PDB file with one MODEL, atoms N, CA, C and O in Angstrom:
MODEL        1
ATOM      1  N   UNK A   1     -15.117  -8.446  -9.186  1.00  0.00           N
ATOM      2  CA  UNK A   1     -14.590  -7.665  -8.689  1.00  0.00           C
ATOM      3  C   UNK A   1     -15.544  -7.732  -7.897  1.00  0.00           C
ATOM      4  O   UNK A   1     -16.400  -7.054  -8.466  1.00  0.00           O
ATOM      5  N   UNK A   2     -16.255  -8.323  -6.364  1.00  0.00           N
ATOM      6  CA  UNK A   2     -17.492  -8.505  -6.115  1.00  0.00           C
ATOM      7  C   UNK A   2     -18.006  -7.813  -5.318  1.00  0.00           C
ATOM      8  O   UNK A   2     -17.165  -6.964  -5.025  1.00  0.00           O
ATOM      9  N   UNK A   3     -18.794  -7.666  -4.834  1.00  0.00           N
ATOM     10  CA  UNK A   3     -19.872  -5.900  -4.034  1.00  0.00           C
ATOM     11  C   UNK A   3     -19.528  -5.064  -3.091  1.00  0.00           C
ATOM     12  O   UNK A   3     -20.104  -4.035  -2.739  1.00  0.00           O
ATOM     13  N   UNK A   4     -17.686  -5.978  -2.328  1.00  0.00           N
ATOM     14  CA  UNK A   4     -16.913  -5.397  -1.562  1.00  0.00           C
ATOM     15  C   UNK A   4     -15.493  -5.125  -2.066  1.00  0.00           C
ATOM     16  O   UNK A   4     -14.426  -4.866  -1.510  1.00  0.00           O
ATOM     17  N   UNK A   5     -15.812  -5.251  -3.084  1.00  0.00           N
ATOM     18  CA  UNK A   5     -14.749  -4.851  -3.796  1.00  0.00           C
ATOM     19  C   UNK A   5     -13.305  -6.023  -3.964  1.00  0.00           C
ATOM     20  O   UNK A   5     -12.179  -5.745  -4.376  1.00  0.00           O
ATOM     21  N   UNK A   6     -13.686  -6.999  -3.617  1.00  0.00           N
ATOM     22  CA  UNK A   6     -12.707  -8.151  -3.476  1.00  0.00           C
ATOM     23  C   UNK A   6     -12.913  -8.900  -4.935  1.00  0.00           C
ATOM     24  O   UNK A   6     -13.851  -9.225  -5.663  1.00  0.00           O
ATOM     25  N   UNK A   7     -11.221  -8.991  -4.920  1.00  0.00           N
ATOM     26  CA  UNK A   7     -11.209  -9.982  -5.955  1.00  0.00           C
ATOM     27  C   UNK A   7     -10.246 -11.017  -6.357  1.00  0.00           C
ATOM     28  O   UNK A   7      -9.019 -11.052  -6.451  1.00  0.00           O
ATOM     29  N   UNK A   8     -11.501 -12.106  -6.627  1.00  0.00           N
ATOM     30  CA  UNK A   8     -10.164 -13.430  -5.744  1.00  0.00           C
ATOM     31  C   UNK A   8      -9.750 -13.874  -7.433  1.00  0.00           C
ATOM     32  O   UNK A   8     -10.590 -14.164  -8.284  1.00  0.00           O
ATOM     33  N   UNK A   9      -7.931 -13.830  -7.698  1.00  0.00           N
ATOM     34  CA  UNK A   9      -7.233 -13.587  -8.240  1.00  0.00           C
ATOM     35  C   UNK A   9      -6.474 -14.286  -8.172  1.00  0.00           C
ATOM     36  O   UNK A   9      -6.196 -13.613  -7.180  1.00  0.00           O
ATOM     37  N   UNK A  10      -5.117 -15.716  -8.235  1.00  0.00           N
ATOM     38  CA  UNK A  10      -4.650 -16.227  -7.773  1.00  0.00           C
ATOM     39  C   UNK A  10      -2.969 -15.056  -8.633  1.00  0.00           C
ATOM     40  O   UNK A  10      -1.933 -14.795  -8.023  1.00  0.00           O
ATOM     41  N   UNK A  11      -3.170 -14.800  -9.511  1.00  0.00           N
ATOM     42  CA  UNK A  11      -2.253 -14.144 -10.159  1.00  0.00           C
ATOM     43  C   UNK A  11      -1.644 -12.506  -9.760  1.00  0.00           C
ATOM     44  O   UNK A  11      -0.715 -11.822 -10.188  1.00  0.00           O
ATOM     45  N   UNK A  12      -2.529 -12.348  -8.889  1.00  0.00           N
ATOM     46  CA  UNK A  12      -2.083 -10.518  -8.022  1.00  0.00           C
ATOM     47  C   UNK A  12      -2.075 -11.056  -6.049  1.00  0.00           C
ATOM     48  O   UNK A  12      -2.831 -11.682  -5.306  1.00  0.00           O
ATOM     49  N   UNK A  13      -0.505 -10.222  -5.909  1.00  0.00           N
ATOM     50  CA  UNK A  13      -0.349 -10.813  -4.986  1.00  0.00           C
ATOM     51  C   UNK A  13      -0.405  -9.961  -3.377  1.00  0.00           C
ATOM     52  O   UNK A  13      -0.166  -8.754  -3.355  1.00  0.00           O
ATOM     53  N   UNK A  14      -0.622 -10.452  -2.534  1.00  0.00           N
ATOM     54  CA  UNK A  14      -1.251  -9.074  -1.402  1.00  0.00           C
ATOM     55  C   UNK A  14      -0.717  -9.443  -0.207  1.00  0.00           C
ATOM     56  O   UNK A  14      -0.456 -10.403   0.517  1.00  0.00           O
ATOM     57  N   UNK A  15      -0.660  -8.015  -0.340  1.00  0.00           N
ATOM     58  CA  UNK A  15       0.449  -8.464   1.502  1.00  0.00           C
ATOM     59  C   UNK A  15       0.221  -6.932   2.214  1.00  0.00           C
ATOM     60  O   UNK A  15      -0.225  -5.938   1.641  1.00  0.00           O
ATOM     61  N   UNK A  16       0.643  -7.033   3.576  1.00  0.00           N
ATOM     62  CA  UNK A  16       0.142  -5.665   4.242  1.00  0.00           C
ATOM     63  C   UNK A  16       0.957  -5.283   5.620  1.00  0.00           C
ATOM     64  O   UNK A  16       1.090  -6.224   6.403  1.00  0.00           O
ATOM     65  N   UNK A  17       1.512  -4.036   6.009  1.00  0.00           N
ATOM     66  CA  UNK A  17       2.041  -3.693   6.473  1.00  0.00           C
ATOM     67  C   UNK A  17       1.518  -3.445   7.554  1.00  0.00           C
ATOM     68  O   UNK A  17       0.292  -3.485   7.451  1.00  0.00           O
ATOM     69  N   UNK A  18       2.093  -3.046   9.212  1.00  0.00           N
ATOM     70  CA  UNK A  18       1.287  -1.848  10.195  1.00  0.00           C
ATOM     71  C   UNK A  18       2.448  -0.708  10.368  1.00  0.00           C
ATOM     72  O   UNK A  18       3.618  -1.019  10.588  1.00  0.00           O
ATOM     73  N   UNK A  19       2.143   0.212  10.286  1.00  0.00           N
ATOM     74  CA  UNK A  19       2.295   1.479   9.649  1.00  0.00           C
ATOM     75  C   UNK A  19       2.667   1.818  11.220  1.00  0.00           C
ATOM     76  O   UNK A  19       2.194   0.986  11.993  1.00  0.00           O
ATOM     77  N   UNK A  20       3.206   2.574  11.666  1.00  0.00           N
ATOM     78  CA  UNK A  20       3.391   3.129  13.431  1.00  0.00           C
ATOM     79  C   UNK A  20       3.771   5.284  13.320  1.00  0.00           C
ATOM     80  O   UNK A  20       3.911   6.030  14.289  1.00  0.00           O
ATOM     81  N   UNK A  21       3.804   5.511  12.453  1.00  0.00           N
ATOM     82  CA  UNK A  21       5.072   6.641  12.363  1.00  0.00           C
ATOM     83  C   UNK A  21       3.790   7.738  12.095  1.00  0.00           C
ATOM     84  O   UNK A  21       2.589   7.788  12.361  1.00  0.00           O
ATOM     85  N   UNK A  22       4.567   8.385  11.564  1.00  0.00           N
ATOM     86  CA  UNK A  22       3.653   9.857  12.679  1.00  0.00           C
ATOM     87  C   UNK A  22       3.711  10.781  11.448  1.00  0.00           C
ATOM     88  O   UNK A  22       3.944  11.916  11.865  1.00  0.00           O
ATOM     89  N   UNK A  23       3.568  10.773   9.745  1.00  0.00           N
ATOM     90  CA  UNK A  23       3.635  11.509   9.136  1.00  0.00           C
ATOM     91  C   UNK A  23       3.325  10.765   7.578  1.00  0.00           C
ATOM     92  O   UNK A  23       3.607   9.595   7.317  1.00  0.00           O
ATOM     93  N   UNK A  24       2.602  11.862   6.516  1.00  0.00           N
ATOM     94  CA  UNK A  24       3.136  11.103   4.561  1.00  0.00           C
ATOM     95  C   UNK A  24       4.171  11.098   4.622  1.00  0.00           C
ATOM     96  O   UNK A  24       4.690  10.059   4.213  1.00  0.00           O
ATOM     97  N   UNK A  25       4.879  11.917   5.011  1.00  0.00           N
ATOM     98  CA  UNK A  25       6.099  11.950   4.282  1.00  0.00           C
ATOM     99  C   UNK A  25       7.071  10.465   4.638  1.00  0.00           C
ATOM    100  O   UNK A  25       7.677   9.772   3.821  1.00  0.00           O
ATOM    101  N   UNK A  26       6.930  10.209   6.687  1.00  0.00           N
ATOM    102  CA  UNK A  26       7.808   9.256   6.688  1.00  0.00           C
ATOM    103  C   UNK A  26       6.614   7.369   6.127  1.00  0.00           C
ATOM    104  O   UNK A  26       7.217   6.302   6.243  1.00  0.00           O
ATOM    105  N   UNK A  27       5.269   7.343   5.668  1.00  0.00           N
ATOM    106  CA  UNK A  27       4.792   6.747   5.229  1.00  0.00           C
ATOM    107  C   UNK A  27       4.869   6.693   4.131  1.00  0.00           C
ATOM    108  O   UNK A  27       5.174   5.607   3.638  1.00  0.00           O
ATOM    109  N   UNK A  28       4.680   7.591   3.458  1.00  0.00           N
ATOM    110  CA  UNK A  28       5.378   7.763   1.492  1.00  0.00           C
ATOM    111  C   UNK A  28       6.837   6.567   1.358  1.00  0.00           C
ATOM    112  O   UNK A  28       6.919   5.676   0.513  1.00  0.00           O
ATOM    113  N   UNK A  29       7.830   6.866   2.397  1.00  0.00           N
ATOM    114  CA  UNK A  29       8.617   6.493   2.410  1.00  0.00           C
ATOM    115  C   UNK A  29       8.849   4.748   3.506  1.00  0.00           C
ATOM    116  O   UNK A  29       9.992   4.404   3.207  1.00  0.00           O
ATOM    117  N   UNK A  30       8.581   4.248   3.976  1.00  0.00           N
ATOM    118  CA  UNK A  30       7.629   3.121   4.244  1.00  0.00           C
ATOM    119  C   UNK A  30       7.095   2.491   3.041  1.00  0.00           C
ATOM    120  O   UNK A  30       7.453   1.331   2.838  1.00  0.00           O
ATOM    121  N   UNK A  31       5.974   3.269   1.859  1.00  0.00           N
ATOM    122  CA  UNK A  31       5.838   2.045   1.504  1.00  0.00           C
ATOM    123  C   UNK A  31       6.778   1.765   0.099  1.00  0.00           C
ATOM    124  O   UNK A  31       6.735   0.760  -0.611  1.00  0.00           O
ATOM    125  N   UNK A  32       7.431   2.681  -0.032  1.00  0.00           N
ATOM    126  CA  UNK A  32       9.096   2.222  -0.989  1.00  0.00           C
ATOM    127  C   UNK A  32       9.576   2.139  -0.942  1.00  0.00           C
ATOM    128  O   UNK A  32      10.447   2.683  -1.620  1.00  0.00           O
ATOM    129  N   UNK A  33       9.803   1.065   0.211  1.00  0.00           N
ATOM    130  CA  UNK A  33      10.988   0.314   0.959  1.00  0.00           C
ATOM    131  C   UNK A  33       9.983  -1.658   0.942  1.00  0.00           C
ATOM    132  O   UNK A  33      10.339  -2.778   0.578  1.00  0.00           O
ATOM    133  N   UNK A  34       8.905  -1.177   1.452  1.00  0.00           N
ATOM    134  CA  UNK A  34       7.879  -2.379   1.201  1.00  0.00           C
ATOM    135  C   UNK A  34       7.882  -3.029   0.643  1.00  0.00           C
ATOM    136  O   UNK A  34       7.939  -4.259   0.630  1.00  0.00           O
ATOM    137  N   UNK A  35       7.778  -1.814  -0.317  1.00  0.00           N
ATOM    138  CA  UNK A  35       7.219  -2.557  -2.531  1.00  0.00           C
ATOM    139  C   UNK A  35       7.793  -2.938  -3.189  1.00  0.00           C
ATOM    140  O   UNK A  35       7.498  -3.766  -4.051  1.00  0.00           O
ATOM    141  N   UNK A  36       9.366  -2.161  -2.854  1.00  0.00           N
ATOM    142  CA  UNK A  36      10.745  -1.479  -3.106  1.00  0.00           C
ATOM    143  C   UNK A  36       9.855  -0.637  -5.048  1.00  0.00           C
ATOM    144  O   UNK A  36      10.206  -0.935  -6.189  1.00  0.00           O
ATOM    145  N   UNK A  37       9.192  -0.041  -4.797  1.00  0.00           N
ATOM    146  CA  UNK A  37       8.650   0.401  -6.159  1.00  0.00           C
ATOM    147  C   UNK A  37       9.048   2.510  -5.456  1.00  0.00           C
ATOM    148  O   UNK A  37       8.768   3.105  -4.415  1.00  0.00           O
ATOM    149  N   UNK A  38       9.576   2.796  -6.382  1.00  0.00           N
ATOM    150  CA  UNK A  38       9.808   4.333  -6.199  1.00  0.00           C
ATOM    151  C   UNK A  38       8.956   5.345  -6.786  1.00  0.00           C
ATOM    152  O   UNK A  38       9.332   6.389  -6.254  1.00  0.00           O
ATOM    153  N   UNK A  39       8.016   5.613  -7.591  1.00  0.00           N
ATOM    154  CA  UNK A  39       6.971   6.169  -7.352  1.00  0.00           C
ATOM    155  C   UNK A  39       5.696   5.559  -6.611  1.00  0.00           C
ATOM    156  O   UNK A  39       4.955   4.621  -6.905  1.00  0.00           O
ATOM    157  N   UNK A  40       5.730   6.635  -5.316  1.00  0.00           N
ATOM    158  CA  UNK A  40       4.489   6.289  -5.240  1.00  0.00           C
ATOM    159  C   UNK A  40       4.295   7.268  -4.441  1.00  0.00           C
ATOM    160  O   UNK A  40       5.140   7.863  -3.771  1.00  0.00           O
ATOM    161  N   UNK A  41       2.680   7.524  -4.532  1.00  0.00           N
ATOM    162  CA  UNK A  41       2.376   9.114  -4.357  1.00  0.00           C
ATOM    163  C   UNK A  41       1.207   8.313  -2.950  1.00  0.00           C
ATOM    164  O   UNK A  41       0.677   7.203  -3.009  1.00  0.00           O
ATOM    165  N   UNK A  42       1.105   9.341  -1.801  1.00  0.00           N
ATOM    166  CA  UNK A  42      -0.006   9.818  -0.868  1.00  0.00           C
ATOM    167  C   UNK A  42      -0.768   9.763  -0.943  1.00  0.00           C
ATOM    168  O   UNK A  42      -0.581  10.191  -2.082  1.00  0.00           O
ATOM    169  N   UNK A  43      -2.066   9.601  -0.880  1.00  0.00           N
ATOM    170  CA  UNK A  43      -3.173  10.567  -1.181  1.00  0.00           C
ATOM    171  C   UNK A  43      -3.341  10.968   0.087  1.00  0.00           C
ATOM    172  O   UNK A  43      -3.110   9.869   0.592  1.00  0.00           O
ATOM    173  N   UNK A  44      -3.708  12.144   1.645  1.00  0.00           N
ATOM    174  CA  UNK A  44      -3.896  12.666   2.678  1.00  0.00           C
ATOM    175  C   UNK A  44      -5.019  12.733   3.308  1.00  0.00           C
ATOM    176  O   UNK A  44      -5.182  12.626   4.523  1.00  0.00           O
ATOM    177  N   UNK A  45      -6.537  13.072   1.756  1.00  0.00           N
ATOM    178  CA  UNK A  45      -7.628  12.438   1.834  1.00  0.00           C
ATOM    179  C   UNK A  45      -8.481  11.166   2.746  1.00  0.00           C
ATOM    180  O   UNK A  45      -9.631  10.852   2.440  1.00  0.00           O
TER     181      UNK A  45
ENDMDL
END
């Protein structure tokens, strides 16, 4: 990783989405849907 934390690795897929919800529970559900991963933990700090 460089000084900004960026990693240039072609084997890593990067994706993003826009979240316009209202809470951690809603964000957690959206992350599960977008990533197809069931064990999602969202820290509110």
